[in-house]
């Protein structure tokens, strides 16, 4: 049971598919101005074990943002962020936020898993104030849902949904695939939680319920299950 | 031969185990044709029935002849049986299971006593292509008489429509190397490649790896194959970089080594850098009278029966052979307890080999230079063989000797399993002189190994696997050591008899058993002028049955070549196309990925009892209530907006942000209206045409700042609009960013005379008064504390506000508006009522009131086109189209008589007997208390005219053309 239980409907900002999470037995906790599915099991150790095997968690309430335009990468770099030259690759920043370079003209910013960094909010504010030319905010917080799939079976599970070769030996940590997953556009970013393989999945927020079902179905072959945010944070430490 | 006898081999004189695949300790009971039988775990349906002396499995396609198993490898159609939930199951491959219920197929009455077995007697009246010549006269008789008969007679098993849904899926896989076929060549290749470091997938259609090593006797004491098999299997199991899939089919080869591999209910979509085809070869039947009887088998089929399943395929056998394989079968049969009455060798001179010497030592009678002239039919089974001396190509002496037997085994030659190689572009060549095949012209990164490459000697087969693997690894930069070389002796010479075809004066010497085609059918097809193999195939249907010519292609090519005075190599083979084997529709479909999109408010609709409808991928509330109350619900919802206040979820509207210094110029080019001078804070109608000037979308553009537009598009059209925008700007290179933000924002339309009052309770930072916030304007503020964009739109023709908020807060906004509207009895309004309300206002819905030809002037939208702009997409076409008067236009109509049936959308509009258009929208208007609609009618039709609408029931109704909008023509309501 959660230490700080909260109800999604007590907040204006609600996880995209919270009724499905509730149906799966999620316990919610408040996180910033929203709530997050903190656990599905009373025992965090068993959830961590589950995540190490094959777990699926909803991270949609965590901050994220995006910027696009010809000057987007330059502008982000000028703010002090570390972004390499390679498209479809991601870089972890000192505050543990993740910058995913999707193209020469677009980047995605994912909050650290503990949501301690205020980078997303800061960048959005700065962009709105400065209105830099050819650098436009993309409302990723609401346009894209954010799941994380973890565990040793994650890569072979993805083979049931996605045509990209995501084998751990080929799809190294940091890699990005912008692809079709269960017939939906999705961005997959591999960033392991310590020793545990982990893939962040960003996709159409209106399809959160659908992809949650498709992932659970694909995972069942490998005994995969939903896990809570707390287990993900625990593994990330 | 009766069903009471037991054919299970209990011990063998050579001391070897009986039945590699079966577990004699585990008995399984199953049913065939309503009778209970016992088999062993590992048995197929065919082997288990054979063990019980049941050889009759089905009836033939045309003549209803009794048929049994021949290859025990799933290569022919005859062993197809019916299961409860699945027709056309290969009995020689499908395992038995406890309680399994199996039936024969394609018979009338009972399998043993098929009422239609007399059809064989009519064969002379049904020569090849007879249906082309018989069924077309007199005119019309085909549909009325023949087709029903043919349809009743055709087909094999029956589809059970009550079959439950089974789980199928697909999976993508990637390998350095895929080896298709796990016989000696495939195993050697996989091991060699894996030891060099390659990630290897080994695909084997049998339940275990080993291929011919599992059942074929390569030498007299059978030492070679068993020892080699054990060594290879052990190595395969030890190599972790080999994935072996058994009971799996590689069902096609597609470009760049894309391979669909089917195992159970899953299709693996495999990408391989390199592919080795070690698919082996298919033993070919000889052609003689009654060669289709149960009990006539391929030698390899008999050996599979004995060595894989521990079942002796008969008590007394005659072996017809033209190579050493017949001797191998004979020794196996003897060891299994079958009396081998004779080996009939078509060759005059038999080269001595280990196997031939062994047969002679076992005192088996050997008839050289002879053939089987006829299999003698007994009780639905072979009962003897008539043997005659061969006198020339395809001829033998008329006098013959009879040998009693219940089993005839044929080992007269092979064709390579060439299908995948030919799909990849390979060419099958045939050396007419030596009756040898080879395949050339393969693409890069595709290799052959083993008997598919024409190699039959075990050592050569093994080495060819290693050689192919070496070459594949070389391409992968993984090779080690020198390239393995093939030995001088390949076993290729003498493997095939050049002409194992012996026509009989009484016919019934079958070339194609699937289609019941005799030798004379192929000859007659040629005589009818069909000289090319592809034409012979289509005319005679040879090779078009379930086995796809695996056992008929070579014989057909030989016969056609002789009848057309060409060589077999000149005649060629028919095209090999995917799939290689039958595949289930479920496998092709896989898991049904049908994406769905839910608005942020979706669950509130469900809770409110909405009947949902899908619009593209979205689910929307059609109306709130049960289907039996549909009309009343829609009416009540519409009246709530006309008289009070209603709430509509419009989140599915497409939303696109256009930003950059050329944003206005971009919109000006993409849409027909003018946007350069659109003031900030104003909303303006959008109409999009394509290159041809056809209307393809509409929406609203809000200018937020000089360089920032927020636009809406139709729910179903936004993806196309977005794509189209990217496509055009890839050419124009305007300084603009285009972002599809449809999912990012939820939207609600609060509409009705009381909408302002309700909204004011939640929105304090925007002056909502008519003066401060008039129609076609937009504001940014907060509603219930949620950051929002408010747009005054009037789609439904009443005072109303679209409120757009971040999607994650859409449900909270909905909840707040309902709570605020409670005191006004706010009503939830679905799509259907919204559509009726806009119809009353005469607003079109793109895609419903327009079609693939509609241009603006045709549907009264000319006002939204600015021809004085230098350019917009479709302008040139519209200028041309406007010079050619249209023959139709969209008009409004009414039917005042309330008792009239409401026409349906797409009902046609008539002028006399001429169709002049169709109804696009129609409804019984609760506001106006009459039927109103829009329809395409003649351009001459003006208000006051009458049009005739033909209803779905065939009757007609007259409607009066009237001006649109039907409701509030002065727009006073929406400008309150």
XYZ file of N, CA and C in Angstrom, chain A residues 160-161 181-184 210-211 213-215 217-218, chain B residues 165-170 265 585-596 617:
99
model
N 7.718 -8.439 -30.708
C 6.328 -8.779 -31.042
C 5.535 -7.560 -31.491
N 6.102 -6.389 -31.285
C 5.352 -5.158 -31.552
C 6.005 -4.254 -32.577
N 5.001 1.006 -33.459
C 4.886 -0.011 -32.412
C 3.402 -0.371 -32.293
N 3.080 -1.630 -32.515
C 1.678 -2.046 -32.516
C 0.854 -1.124 -33.423
N 1.421 -0.802 -34.548
C 0.802 0.052 -35.578
C 0.595 1.494 -35.115
N 1.436 1.943 -34.198
C 1.359 3.342 -33.758
C 2.745 3.952 -33.803
N -4.702 2.108 -25.276
C -4.469 1.069 -26.287
C -3.083 0.445 -26.133
N -2.046 1.301 -26.063
C -0.695 0.732 -26.022
C -0.438 0.002 -24.700
N -2.600 -1.780 -23.139
C -3.181 -3.118 -23.344
C -2.299 -3.967 -24.249
N -1.808 -3.381 -25.321
C -0.988 -4.140 -26.272
C 0.317 -4.605 -25.623
N 0.908 -3.723 -24.827
C 2.154 -4.096 -24.156
C 1.918 -5.197 -23.137
N -0.362 -7.414 -23.143
C -0.627 -8.657 -23.860
C 0.676 -9.272 -24.374
N 1.525 -8.433 -24.962
C 2.797 -8.945 -25.494
C 3.705 -9.435 -24.371
N -12.019 -18.212 -31.365
C -10.863 -17.424 -31.792
C -9.605 -17.977 -31.130
N -8.590 -18.234 -31.914
C -7.314 -18.667 -31.363
C -6.328 -17.502 -31.393
N -5.355 -17.595 -30.544
C -4.383 -16.506 -30.416
C -3.256 -16.697 -31.433
N -3.108 -15.766 -32.328
C -2.013 -15.779 -33.299
C -1.194 -14.510 -33.091
N 0.074 -14.586 -33.382
C 0.825 -13.331 -33.376
C 2.034 -13.397 -34.277
N 2.751 -12.302 -34.324
C 3.936 -12.193 -35.171
C 5.088 -11.665 -34.338
N 1.265 -20.991 -33.978
C 0.378 -19.878 -34.335
C 1.131 -18.556 -34.461
N -5.112 -18.052 -42.287
C -5.390 -16.619 -42.300
C -5.051 -16.001 -40.949
N -5.251 -16.782 -39.888
C -4.931 -16.283 -38.550
C -3.466 -15.930 -38.427
N -2.619 -16.751 -39.037
C -1.182 -16.481 -38.982
C -0.864 -15.193 -39.739
N -1.521 -15.025 -40.881
C -1.268 -13.807 -41.653
C -1.751 -12.570 -40.901
N -2.886 -12.728 -40.240
C -3.443 -11.581 -39.517
C -2.638 -11.285 -38.266
N -2.186 -12.316 -37.593
C -1.451 -12.119 -36.343
C -2.350 -11.538 -35.268
N -1.746 -10.880 -34.305
C -2.561 -10.180 -33.314
C -3.233 -9.023 -34.025
N -4.452 -8.764 -33.636
C -5.147 -7.681 -34.337
C -4.773 -6.348 -33.698
N -3.758 -5.725 -34.260
C -3.391 -4.384 -33.796
C -4.345 -3.385 -34.422
N -5.297 -2.958 -33.671
C -6.233 -1.960 -34.173
C -6.182 -0.757 -33.235
N -5.281 0.176 -33.537
C -5.107 1.310 -32.635
C -6.428 2.029 -32.365
N -6.561 2.480 -31.158
C -7.749 3.232 -30.751
C -7.275 4.505 -30.063
N -9.751 6.578 -35.906
C -9.285 5.772 -34.773
C -9.950 6.197 -33.468
